JSON list of C-alpha atoms in Angstrom, two decimals:
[
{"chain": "U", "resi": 90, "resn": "UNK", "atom": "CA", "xyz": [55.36, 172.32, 135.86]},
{"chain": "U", "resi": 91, "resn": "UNK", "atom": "CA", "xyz": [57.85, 169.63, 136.33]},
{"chain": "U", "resi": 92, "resn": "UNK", "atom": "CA", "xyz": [57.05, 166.10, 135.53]},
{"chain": "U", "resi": 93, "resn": "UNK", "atom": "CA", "xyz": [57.73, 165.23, 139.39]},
{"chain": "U", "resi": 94, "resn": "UNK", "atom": "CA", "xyz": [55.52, 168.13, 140.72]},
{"chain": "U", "resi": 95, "resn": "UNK", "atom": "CA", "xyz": [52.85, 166.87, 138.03]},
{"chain": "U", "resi": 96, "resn": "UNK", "atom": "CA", "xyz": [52.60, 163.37, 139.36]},
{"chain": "U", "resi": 97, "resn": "UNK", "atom": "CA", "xyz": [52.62, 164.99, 143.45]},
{"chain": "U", "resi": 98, "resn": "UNK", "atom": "CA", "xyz": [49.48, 166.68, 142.05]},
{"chain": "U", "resi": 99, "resn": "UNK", "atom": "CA", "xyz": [47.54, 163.72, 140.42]},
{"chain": "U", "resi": 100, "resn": "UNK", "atom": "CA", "xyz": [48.29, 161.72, 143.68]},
{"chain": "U", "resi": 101, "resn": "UNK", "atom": "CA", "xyz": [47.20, 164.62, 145.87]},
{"chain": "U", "resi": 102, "resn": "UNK", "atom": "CA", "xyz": [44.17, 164.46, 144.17]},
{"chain": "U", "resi": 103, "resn": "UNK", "atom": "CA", "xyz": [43.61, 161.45, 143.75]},
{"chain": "U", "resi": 104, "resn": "UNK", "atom": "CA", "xyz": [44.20, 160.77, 147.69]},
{"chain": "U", "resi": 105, "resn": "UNK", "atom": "CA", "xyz": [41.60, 163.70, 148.34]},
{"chain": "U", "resi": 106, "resn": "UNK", "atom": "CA", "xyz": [39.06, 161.83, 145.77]},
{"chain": "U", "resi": 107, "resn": "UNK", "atom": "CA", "xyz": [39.73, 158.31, 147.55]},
{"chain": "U", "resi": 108, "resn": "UNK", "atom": "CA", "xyz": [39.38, 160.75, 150.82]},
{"chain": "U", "resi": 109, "resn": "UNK", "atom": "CA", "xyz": [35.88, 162.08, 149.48]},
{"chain": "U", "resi": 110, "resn": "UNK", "atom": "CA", "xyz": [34.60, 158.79, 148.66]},
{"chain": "U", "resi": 111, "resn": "UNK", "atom": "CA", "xyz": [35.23, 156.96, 151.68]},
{"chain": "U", "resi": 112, "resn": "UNK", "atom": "CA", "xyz": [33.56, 160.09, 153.20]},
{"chain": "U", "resi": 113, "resn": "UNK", "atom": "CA", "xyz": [30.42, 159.47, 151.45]},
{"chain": "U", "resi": 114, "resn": "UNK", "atom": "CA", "xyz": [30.40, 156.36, 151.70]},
{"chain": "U", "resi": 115, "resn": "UNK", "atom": "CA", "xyz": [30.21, 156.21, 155.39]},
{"chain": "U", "resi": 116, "resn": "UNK", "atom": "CA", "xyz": [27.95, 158.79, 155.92]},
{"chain": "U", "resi": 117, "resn": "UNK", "atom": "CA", "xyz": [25.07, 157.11, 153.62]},
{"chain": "U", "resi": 118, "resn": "UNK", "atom": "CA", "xyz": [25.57, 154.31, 155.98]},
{"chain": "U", "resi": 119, "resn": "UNK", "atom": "CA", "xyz": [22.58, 154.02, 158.61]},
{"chain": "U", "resi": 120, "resn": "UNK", "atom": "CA", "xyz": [24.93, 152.83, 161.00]},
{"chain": "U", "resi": 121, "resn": "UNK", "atom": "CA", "xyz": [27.03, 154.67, 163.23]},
{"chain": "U", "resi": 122, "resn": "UNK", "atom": "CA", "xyz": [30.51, 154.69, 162.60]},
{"chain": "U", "resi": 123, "resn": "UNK", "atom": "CA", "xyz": [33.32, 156.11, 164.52]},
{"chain": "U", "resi": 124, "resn": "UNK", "atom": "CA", "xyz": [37.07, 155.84, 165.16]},
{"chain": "U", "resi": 125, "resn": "UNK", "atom": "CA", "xyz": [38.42, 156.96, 168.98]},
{"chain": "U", "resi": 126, "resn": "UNK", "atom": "CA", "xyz": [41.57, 157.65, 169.52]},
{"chain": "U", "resi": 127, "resn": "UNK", "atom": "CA", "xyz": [43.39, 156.14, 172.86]},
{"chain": "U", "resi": 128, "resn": "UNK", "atom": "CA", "xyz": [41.74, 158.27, 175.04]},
{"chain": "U", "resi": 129, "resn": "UNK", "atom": "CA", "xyz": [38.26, 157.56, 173.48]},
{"chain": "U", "resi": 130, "resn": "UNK", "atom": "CA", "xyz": [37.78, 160.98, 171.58]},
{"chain": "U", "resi": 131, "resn": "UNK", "atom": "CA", "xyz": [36.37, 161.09, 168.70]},
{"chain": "U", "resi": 132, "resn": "UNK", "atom": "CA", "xyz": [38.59, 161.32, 165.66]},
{"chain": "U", "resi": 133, "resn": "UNK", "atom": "CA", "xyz": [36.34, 160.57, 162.82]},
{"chain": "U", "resi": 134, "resn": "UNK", "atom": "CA", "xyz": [32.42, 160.46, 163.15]},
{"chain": "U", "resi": 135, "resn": "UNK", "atom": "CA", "xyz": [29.44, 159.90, 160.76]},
{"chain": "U", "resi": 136, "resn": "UNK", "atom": "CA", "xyz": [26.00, 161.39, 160.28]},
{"chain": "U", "resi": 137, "resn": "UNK", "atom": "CA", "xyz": [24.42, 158.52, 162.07]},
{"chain": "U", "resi": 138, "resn": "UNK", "atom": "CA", "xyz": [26.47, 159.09, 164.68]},
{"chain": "U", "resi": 139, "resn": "UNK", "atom": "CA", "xyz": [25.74, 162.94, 164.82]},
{"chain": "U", "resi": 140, "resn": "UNK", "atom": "CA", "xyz": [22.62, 162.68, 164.14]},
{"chain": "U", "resi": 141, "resn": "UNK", "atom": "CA", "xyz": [22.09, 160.46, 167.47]},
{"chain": "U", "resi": 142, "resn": "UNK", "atom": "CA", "xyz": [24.33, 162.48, 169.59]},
{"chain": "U", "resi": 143, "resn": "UNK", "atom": "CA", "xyz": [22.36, 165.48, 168.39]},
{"chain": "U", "resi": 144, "resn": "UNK", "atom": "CA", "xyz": [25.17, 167.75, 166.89]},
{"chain": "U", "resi": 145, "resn": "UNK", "atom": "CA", "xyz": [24.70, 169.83, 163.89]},
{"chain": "U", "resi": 146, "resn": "UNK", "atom": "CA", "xyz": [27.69, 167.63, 161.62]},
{"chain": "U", "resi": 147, "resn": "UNK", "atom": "CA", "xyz": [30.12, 165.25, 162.00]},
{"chain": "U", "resi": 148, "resn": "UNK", "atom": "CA", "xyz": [33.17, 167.81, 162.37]},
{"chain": "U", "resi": 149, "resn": "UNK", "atom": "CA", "xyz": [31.01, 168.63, 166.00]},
{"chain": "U", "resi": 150, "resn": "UNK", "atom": "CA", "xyz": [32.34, 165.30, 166.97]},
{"chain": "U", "resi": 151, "resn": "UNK", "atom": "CA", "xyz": [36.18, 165.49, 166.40]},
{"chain": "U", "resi": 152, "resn": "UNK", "atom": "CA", "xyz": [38.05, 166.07, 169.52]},
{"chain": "U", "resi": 153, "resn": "UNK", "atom": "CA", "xyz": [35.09, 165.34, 172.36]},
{"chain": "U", "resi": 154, "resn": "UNK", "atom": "CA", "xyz": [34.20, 162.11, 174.28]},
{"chain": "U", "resi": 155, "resn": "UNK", "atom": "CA", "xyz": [30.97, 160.41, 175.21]},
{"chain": "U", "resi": 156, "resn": "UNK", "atom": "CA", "xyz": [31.03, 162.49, 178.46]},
{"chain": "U", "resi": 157, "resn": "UNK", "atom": "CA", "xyz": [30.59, 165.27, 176.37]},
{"chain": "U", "resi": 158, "resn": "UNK", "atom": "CA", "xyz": [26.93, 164.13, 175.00]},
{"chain": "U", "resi": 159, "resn": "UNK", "atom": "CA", "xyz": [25.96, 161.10, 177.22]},
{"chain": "U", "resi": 160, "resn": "UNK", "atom": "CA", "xyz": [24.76, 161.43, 181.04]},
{"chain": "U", "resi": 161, "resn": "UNK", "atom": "CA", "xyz": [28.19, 160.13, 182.87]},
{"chain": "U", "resi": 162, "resn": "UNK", "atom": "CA", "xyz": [26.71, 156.58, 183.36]},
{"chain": "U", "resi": 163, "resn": "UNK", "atom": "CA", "xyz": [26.11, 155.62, 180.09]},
{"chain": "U", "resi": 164, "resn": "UNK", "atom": "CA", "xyz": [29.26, 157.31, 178.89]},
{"chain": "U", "resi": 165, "resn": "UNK", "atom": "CA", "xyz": [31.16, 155.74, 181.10]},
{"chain": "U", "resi": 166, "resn": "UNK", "atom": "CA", "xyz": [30.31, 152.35, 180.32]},
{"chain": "U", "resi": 167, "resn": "UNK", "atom": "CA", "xyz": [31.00, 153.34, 176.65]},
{"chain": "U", "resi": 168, "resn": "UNK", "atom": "CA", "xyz": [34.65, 154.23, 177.65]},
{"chain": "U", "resi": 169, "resn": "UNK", "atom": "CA", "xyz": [35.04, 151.42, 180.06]},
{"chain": "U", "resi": 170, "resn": "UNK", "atom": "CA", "xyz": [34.12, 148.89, 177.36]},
{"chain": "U", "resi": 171, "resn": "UNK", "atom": "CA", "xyz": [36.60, 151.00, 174.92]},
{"chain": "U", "resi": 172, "resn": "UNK", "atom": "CA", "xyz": [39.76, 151.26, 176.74]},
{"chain": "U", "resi": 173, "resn": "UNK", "atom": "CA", "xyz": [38.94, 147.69, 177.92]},
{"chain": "U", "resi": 174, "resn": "UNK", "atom": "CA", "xyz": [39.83, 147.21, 174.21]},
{"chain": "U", "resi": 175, "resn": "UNK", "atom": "CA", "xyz": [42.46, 149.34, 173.59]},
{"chain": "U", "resi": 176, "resn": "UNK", "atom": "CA", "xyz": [44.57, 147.40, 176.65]},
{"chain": "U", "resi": 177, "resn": "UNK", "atom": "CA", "xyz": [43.29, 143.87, 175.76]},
{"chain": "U", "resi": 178, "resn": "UNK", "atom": "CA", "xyz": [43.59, 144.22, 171.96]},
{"chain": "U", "resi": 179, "resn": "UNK", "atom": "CA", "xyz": [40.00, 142.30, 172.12]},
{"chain": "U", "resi": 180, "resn": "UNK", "atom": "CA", "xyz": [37.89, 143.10, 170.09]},
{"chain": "U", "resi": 181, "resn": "UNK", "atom": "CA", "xyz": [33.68, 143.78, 171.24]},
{"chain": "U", "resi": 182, "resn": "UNK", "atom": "CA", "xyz": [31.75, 142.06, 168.98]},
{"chain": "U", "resi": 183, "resn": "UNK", "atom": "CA", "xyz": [28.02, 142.62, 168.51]},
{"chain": "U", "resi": 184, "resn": "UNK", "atom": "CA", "xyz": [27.29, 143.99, 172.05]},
{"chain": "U", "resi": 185, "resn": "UNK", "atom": "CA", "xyz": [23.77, 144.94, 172.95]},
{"chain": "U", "resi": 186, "resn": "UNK", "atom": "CA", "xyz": [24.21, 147.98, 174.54]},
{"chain": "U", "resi": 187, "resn": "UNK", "atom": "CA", "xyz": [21.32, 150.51, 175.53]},
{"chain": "U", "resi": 188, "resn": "UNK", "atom": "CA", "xyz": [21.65, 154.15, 174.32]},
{"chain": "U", "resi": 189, "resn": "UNK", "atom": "CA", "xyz": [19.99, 157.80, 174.00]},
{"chain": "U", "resi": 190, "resn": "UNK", "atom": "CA", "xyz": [18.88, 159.52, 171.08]},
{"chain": "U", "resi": 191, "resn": "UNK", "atom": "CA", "xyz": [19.62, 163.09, 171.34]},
{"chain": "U", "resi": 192, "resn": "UNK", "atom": "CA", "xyz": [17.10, 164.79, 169.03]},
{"chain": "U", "resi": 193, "resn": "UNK", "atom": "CA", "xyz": [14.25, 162.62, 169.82]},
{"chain": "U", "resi": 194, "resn": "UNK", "atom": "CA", "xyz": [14.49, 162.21, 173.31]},
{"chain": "U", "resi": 195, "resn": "UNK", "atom": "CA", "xyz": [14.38, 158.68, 173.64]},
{"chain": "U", "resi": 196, "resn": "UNK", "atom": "CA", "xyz": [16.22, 155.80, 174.81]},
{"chain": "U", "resi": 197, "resn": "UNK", "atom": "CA", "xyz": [16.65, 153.04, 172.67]},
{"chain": "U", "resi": 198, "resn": "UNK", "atom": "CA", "xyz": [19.62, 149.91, 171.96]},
{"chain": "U", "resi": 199, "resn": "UNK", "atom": "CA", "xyz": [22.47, 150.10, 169.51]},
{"chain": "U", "resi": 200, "resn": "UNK", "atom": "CA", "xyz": [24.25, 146.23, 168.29]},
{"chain": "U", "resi": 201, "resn": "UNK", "atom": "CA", "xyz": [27.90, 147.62, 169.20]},
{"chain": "U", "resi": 202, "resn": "UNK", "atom": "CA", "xyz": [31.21, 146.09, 167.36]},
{"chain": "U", "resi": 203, "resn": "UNK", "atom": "CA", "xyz": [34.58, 147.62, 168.73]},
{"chain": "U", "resi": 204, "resn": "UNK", "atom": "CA", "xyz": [37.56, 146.82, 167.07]},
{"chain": "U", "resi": 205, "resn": "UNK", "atom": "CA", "xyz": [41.26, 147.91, 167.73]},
{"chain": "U", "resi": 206, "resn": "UNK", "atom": "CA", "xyz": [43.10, 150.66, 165.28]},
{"chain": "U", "resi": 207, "resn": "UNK", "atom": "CA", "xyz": [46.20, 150.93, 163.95]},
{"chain": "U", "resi": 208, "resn": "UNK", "atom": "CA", "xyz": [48.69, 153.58, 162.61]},
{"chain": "U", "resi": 209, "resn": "UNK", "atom": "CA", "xyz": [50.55, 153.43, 159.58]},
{"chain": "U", "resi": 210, "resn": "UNK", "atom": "CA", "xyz": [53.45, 151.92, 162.54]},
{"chain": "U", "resi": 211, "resn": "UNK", "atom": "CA", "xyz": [51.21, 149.59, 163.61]},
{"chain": "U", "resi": 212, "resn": "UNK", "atom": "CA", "xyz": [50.74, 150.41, 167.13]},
{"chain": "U", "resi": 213, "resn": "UNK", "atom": "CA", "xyz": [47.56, 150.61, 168.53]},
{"chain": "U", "resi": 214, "resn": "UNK", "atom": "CA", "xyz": [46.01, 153.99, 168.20]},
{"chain": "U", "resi": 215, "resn": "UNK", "atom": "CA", "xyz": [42.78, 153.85, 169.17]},
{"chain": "U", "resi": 216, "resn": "UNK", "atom": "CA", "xyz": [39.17, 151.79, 168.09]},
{"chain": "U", "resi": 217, "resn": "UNK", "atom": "CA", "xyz": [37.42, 151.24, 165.62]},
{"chain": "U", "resi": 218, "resn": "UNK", "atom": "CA", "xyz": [33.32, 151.27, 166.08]},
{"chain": "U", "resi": 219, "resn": "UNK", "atom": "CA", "xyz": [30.00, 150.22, 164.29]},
{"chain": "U", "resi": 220, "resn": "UNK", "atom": "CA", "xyz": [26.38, 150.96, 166.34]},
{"chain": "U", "resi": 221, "resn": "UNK", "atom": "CA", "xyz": [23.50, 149.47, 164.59]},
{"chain": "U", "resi": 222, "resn": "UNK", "atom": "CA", "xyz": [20.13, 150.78, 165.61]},
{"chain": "U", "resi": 223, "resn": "UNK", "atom": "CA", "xyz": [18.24, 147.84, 167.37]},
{"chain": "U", "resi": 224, "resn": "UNK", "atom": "CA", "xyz": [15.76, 149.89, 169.10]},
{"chain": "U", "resi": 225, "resn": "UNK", "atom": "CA", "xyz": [12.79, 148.84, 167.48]},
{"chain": "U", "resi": 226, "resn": "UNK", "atom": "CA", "xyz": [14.05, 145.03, 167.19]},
{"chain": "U", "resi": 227, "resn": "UNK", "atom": "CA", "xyz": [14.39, 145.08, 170.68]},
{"chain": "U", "resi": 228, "resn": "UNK", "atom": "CA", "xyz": [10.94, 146.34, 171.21]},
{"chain": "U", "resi": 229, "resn": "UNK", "atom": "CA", "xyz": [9.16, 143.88, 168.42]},
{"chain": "U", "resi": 230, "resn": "UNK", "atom": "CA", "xyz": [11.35, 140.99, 171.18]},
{"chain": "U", "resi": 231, "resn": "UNK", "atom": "CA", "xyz": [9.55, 142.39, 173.87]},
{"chain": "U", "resi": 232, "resn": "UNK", "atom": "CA", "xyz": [6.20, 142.72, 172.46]},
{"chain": "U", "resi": 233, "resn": "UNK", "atom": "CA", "xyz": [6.48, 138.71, 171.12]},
{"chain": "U", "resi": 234, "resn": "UNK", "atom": "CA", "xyz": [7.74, 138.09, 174.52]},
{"chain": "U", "resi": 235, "resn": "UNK", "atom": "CA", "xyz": [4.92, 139.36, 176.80]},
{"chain": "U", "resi": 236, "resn": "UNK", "atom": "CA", "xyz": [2.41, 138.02, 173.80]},
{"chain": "U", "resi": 237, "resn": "UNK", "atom": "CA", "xyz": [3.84, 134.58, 174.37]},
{"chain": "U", "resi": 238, "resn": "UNK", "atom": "CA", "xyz": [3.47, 134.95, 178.33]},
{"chain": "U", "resi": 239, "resn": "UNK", "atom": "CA", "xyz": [0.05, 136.18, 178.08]},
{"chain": "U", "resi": 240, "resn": "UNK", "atom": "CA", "xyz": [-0.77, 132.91, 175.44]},
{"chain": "U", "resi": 241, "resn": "UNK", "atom": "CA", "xyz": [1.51, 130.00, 178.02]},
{"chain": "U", "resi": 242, "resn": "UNK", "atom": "CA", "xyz": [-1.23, 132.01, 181.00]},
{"chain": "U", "resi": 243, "resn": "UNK", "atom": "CA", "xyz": [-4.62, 131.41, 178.91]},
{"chain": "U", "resi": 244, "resn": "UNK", "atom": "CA", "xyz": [-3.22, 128.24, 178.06]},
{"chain": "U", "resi": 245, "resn": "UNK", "atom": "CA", "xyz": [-2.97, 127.26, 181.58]},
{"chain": "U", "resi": 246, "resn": "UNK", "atom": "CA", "xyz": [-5.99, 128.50, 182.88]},
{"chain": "U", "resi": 247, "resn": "UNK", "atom": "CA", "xyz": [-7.60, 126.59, 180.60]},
{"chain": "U", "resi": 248, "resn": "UNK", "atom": "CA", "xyz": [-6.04, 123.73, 180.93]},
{"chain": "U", "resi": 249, "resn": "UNK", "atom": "CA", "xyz": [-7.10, 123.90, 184.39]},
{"chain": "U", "resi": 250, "resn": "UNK", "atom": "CA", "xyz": [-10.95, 124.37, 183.70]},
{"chain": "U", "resi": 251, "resn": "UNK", "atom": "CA", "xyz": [-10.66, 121.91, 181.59]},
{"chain": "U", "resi": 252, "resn": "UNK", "atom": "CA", "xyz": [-9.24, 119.84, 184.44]},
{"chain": "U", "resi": 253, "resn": "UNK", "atom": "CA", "xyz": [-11.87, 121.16, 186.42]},
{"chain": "U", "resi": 254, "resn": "UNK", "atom": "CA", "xyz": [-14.34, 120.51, 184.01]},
{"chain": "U", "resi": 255, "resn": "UNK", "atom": "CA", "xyz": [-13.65, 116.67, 183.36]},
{"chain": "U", "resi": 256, "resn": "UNK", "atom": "CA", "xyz": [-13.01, 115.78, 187.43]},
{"chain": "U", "resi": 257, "resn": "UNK", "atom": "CA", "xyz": [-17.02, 117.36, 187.94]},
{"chain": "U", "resi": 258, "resn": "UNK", "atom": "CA", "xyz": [-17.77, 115.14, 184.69]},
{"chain": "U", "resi": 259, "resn": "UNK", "atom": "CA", "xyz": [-16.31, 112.29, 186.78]},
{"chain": "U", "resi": 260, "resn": "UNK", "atom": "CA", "xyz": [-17.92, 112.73, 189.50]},
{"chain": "U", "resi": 261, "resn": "UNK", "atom": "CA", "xyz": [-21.72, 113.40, 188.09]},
{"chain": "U", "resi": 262, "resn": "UNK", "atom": "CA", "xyz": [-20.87, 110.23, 186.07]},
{"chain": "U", "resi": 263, "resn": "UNK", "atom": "CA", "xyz": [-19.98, 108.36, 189.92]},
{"chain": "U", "resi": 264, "resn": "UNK", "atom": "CA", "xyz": [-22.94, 110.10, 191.01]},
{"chain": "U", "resi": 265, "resn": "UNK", "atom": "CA", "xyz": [-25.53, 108.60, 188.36]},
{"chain": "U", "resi": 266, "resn": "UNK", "atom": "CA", "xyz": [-23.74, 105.46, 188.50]},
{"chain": "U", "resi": 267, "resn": "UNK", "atom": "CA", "xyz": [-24.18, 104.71, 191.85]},
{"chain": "U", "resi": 268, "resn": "UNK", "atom": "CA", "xyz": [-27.78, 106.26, 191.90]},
{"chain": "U", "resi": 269, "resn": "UNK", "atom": "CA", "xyz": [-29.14, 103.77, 189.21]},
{"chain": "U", "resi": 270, "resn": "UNK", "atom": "CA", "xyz": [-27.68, 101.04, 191.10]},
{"chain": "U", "resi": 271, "resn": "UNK", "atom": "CA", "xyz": [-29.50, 102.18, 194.02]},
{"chain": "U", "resi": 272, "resn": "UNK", "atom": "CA", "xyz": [-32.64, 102.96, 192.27]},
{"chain": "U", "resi": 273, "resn": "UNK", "atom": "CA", "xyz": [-32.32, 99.41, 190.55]},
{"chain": "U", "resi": 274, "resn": "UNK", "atom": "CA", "xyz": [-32.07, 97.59, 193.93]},
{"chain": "U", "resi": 275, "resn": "UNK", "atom": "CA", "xyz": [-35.42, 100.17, 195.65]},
{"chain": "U", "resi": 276, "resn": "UNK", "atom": "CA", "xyz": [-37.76, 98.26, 192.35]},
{"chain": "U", "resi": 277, "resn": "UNK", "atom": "CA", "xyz": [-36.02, 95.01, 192.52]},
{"chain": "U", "resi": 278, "resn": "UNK", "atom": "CA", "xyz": [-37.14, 95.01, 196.39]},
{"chain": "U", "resi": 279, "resn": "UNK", "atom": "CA", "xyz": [-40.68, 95.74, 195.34]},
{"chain": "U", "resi": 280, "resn": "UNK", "atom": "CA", "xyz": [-40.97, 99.01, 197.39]},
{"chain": "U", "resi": 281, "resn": "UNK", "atom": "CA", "xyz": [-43.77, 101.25, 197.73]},
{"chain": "U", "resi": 282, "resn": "UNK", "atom": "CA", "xyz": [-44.87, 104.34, 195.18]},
{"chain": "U", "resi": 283, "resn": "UNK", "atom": "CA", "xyz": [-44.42, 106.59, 197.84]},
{"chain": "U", "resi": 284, "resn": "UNK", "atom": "CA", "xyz": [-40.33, 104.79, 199.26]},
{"chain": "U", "resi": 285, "resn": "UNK", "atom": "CA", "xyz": [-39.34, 105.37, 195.30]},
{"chain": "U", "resi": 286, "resn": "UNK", "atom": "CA", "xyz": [-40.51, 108.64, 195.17]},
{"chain": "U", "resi": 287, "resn": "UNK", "atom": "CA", "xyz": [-38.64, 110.05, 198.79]},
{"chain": "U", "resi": 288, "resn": "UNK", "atom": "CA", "xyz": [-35.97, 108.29, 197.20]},
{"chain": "U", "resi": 289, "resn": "UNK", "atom": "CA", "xyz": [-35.78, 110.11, 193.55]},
{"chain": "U", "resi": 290, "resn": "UNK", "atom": "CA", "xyz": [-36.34, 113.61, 195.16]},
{"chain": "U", "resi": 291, "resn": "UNK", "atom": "CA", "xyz": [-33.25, 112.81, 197.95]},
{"chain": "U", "resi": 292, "resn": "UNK", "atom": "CA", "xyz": [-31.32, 111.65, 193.97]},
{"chain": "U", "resi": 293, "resn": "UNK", "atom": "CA", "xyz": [-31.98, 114.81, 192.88]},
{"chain": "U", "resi": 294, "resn": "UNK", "atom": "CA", "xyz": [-31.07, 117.13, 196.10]},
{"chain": "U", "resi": 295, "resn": "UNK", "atom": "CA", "xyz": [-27.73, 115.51, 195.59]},
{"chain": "U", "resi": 296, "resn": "UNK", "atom": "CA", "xyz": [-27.45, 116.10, 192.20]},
{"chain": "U", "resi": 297, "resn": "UNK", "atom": "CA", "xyz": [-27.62, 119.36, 192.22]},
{"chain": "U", "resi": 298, "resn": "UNK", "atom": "CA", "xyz": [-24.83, 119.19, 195.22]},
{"chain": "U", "resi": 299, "resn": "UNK", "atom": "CA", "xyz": [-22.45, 117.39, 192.49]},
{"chain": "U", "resi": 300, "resn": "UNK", "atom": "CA", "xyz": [-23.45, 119.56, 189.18]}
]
């Protein structure tokens, strides 16, 4: 073997090691990663992304669209956001976006970055994307959301007993007030037993109206 056919072979294999690791590397990922080419198939996929589409490996990816796995509204807004991309050269950065999970049968929100890609020319060749699972974030928002609702509601209503509560205070203490006035001037007039009595029974009769 030549010296020149020798060093095509370390750099083949050293290309298909670099190739390997960059393979592994993004499927350990538990984000979804994906390029698109300018027509928004898939080009490269990884197990985060199969795994939510609900395909059997990446390689089930290459060459389909969103249309392909999605219902056509939700895969259309993925492509409408994508070739919005491709023609603006804009990238999408950390989009809440909802989604569907294939395998479990649930809907649930991916944290979307789209970013343009390049060839070795650099022309635009596609995107570029990242999906973070959000799913239960979003539903932990939600949850603290209604809980804080439900707390500014109790804190209301009781705020307005409480309102409630100190005008009838105000008014028992109005009611008492004016009453020992009244009872002060029915002694200080020297009236009978039976004029102080009719009086405290007609006091009480009306407190009960206030209370």
């Amino acid at each position: 073997m030549t010296r020149e056919k020798s060093s095509q072979t370390e750099l083949l294999e050293q290309l298909l090691n670099e190739r390997q690791l960059l393979r592994m590397v993004i499927d350990s990922l538990p984000d979804g990663i994906y390029v698109k080419d300018l027509e928004s198939r898939f080009v490269v996929g990884n197990e985060a992304v199969a795994h939510l589409i609900g395909v059997d490996t990446p390689d089930d990816l290459i060459g389909k669209t969103d249309f392909d796995f999605f219902d056509h509204n939700l895969a259309q807004r993925y492509y409408d956001d994508e070739q919005a991309v491709i023609r603006s050269g804009q990238s999408l950065l950390n989009r809440e976006e909802p989604t569907f999970d294939a395998r479990t049968g649930t809907s649930g929100w991916l944290l979307t970055t789209k970013v343009i890609w390049h060839d070795r020319q650099g022309d635009i060749a596609g995107i570029i994307g990242i999906g973070r699972n959000i799913t239960e974030l979003k539903q932990t928002r939600e949850a603290l959301a209604q809980a804080n609702a439900e707390l500014e509601r109790r804190v209301y209503e009781r705020t307005a007993e409480l309102s409630n509560s100190k005008a009838s205070l105000e008014r028992v203490h109005e009611f008492f007030r004016s009453t020992l006035e009244q009872l002060a001037d029915v002694v200080n007039r020297g009236a009978p037993k039976n004029e102080l009595m009719e009086y405290v029974r007609q006091a009480q009769g009306q407190f009960k109206r206030v209370g």
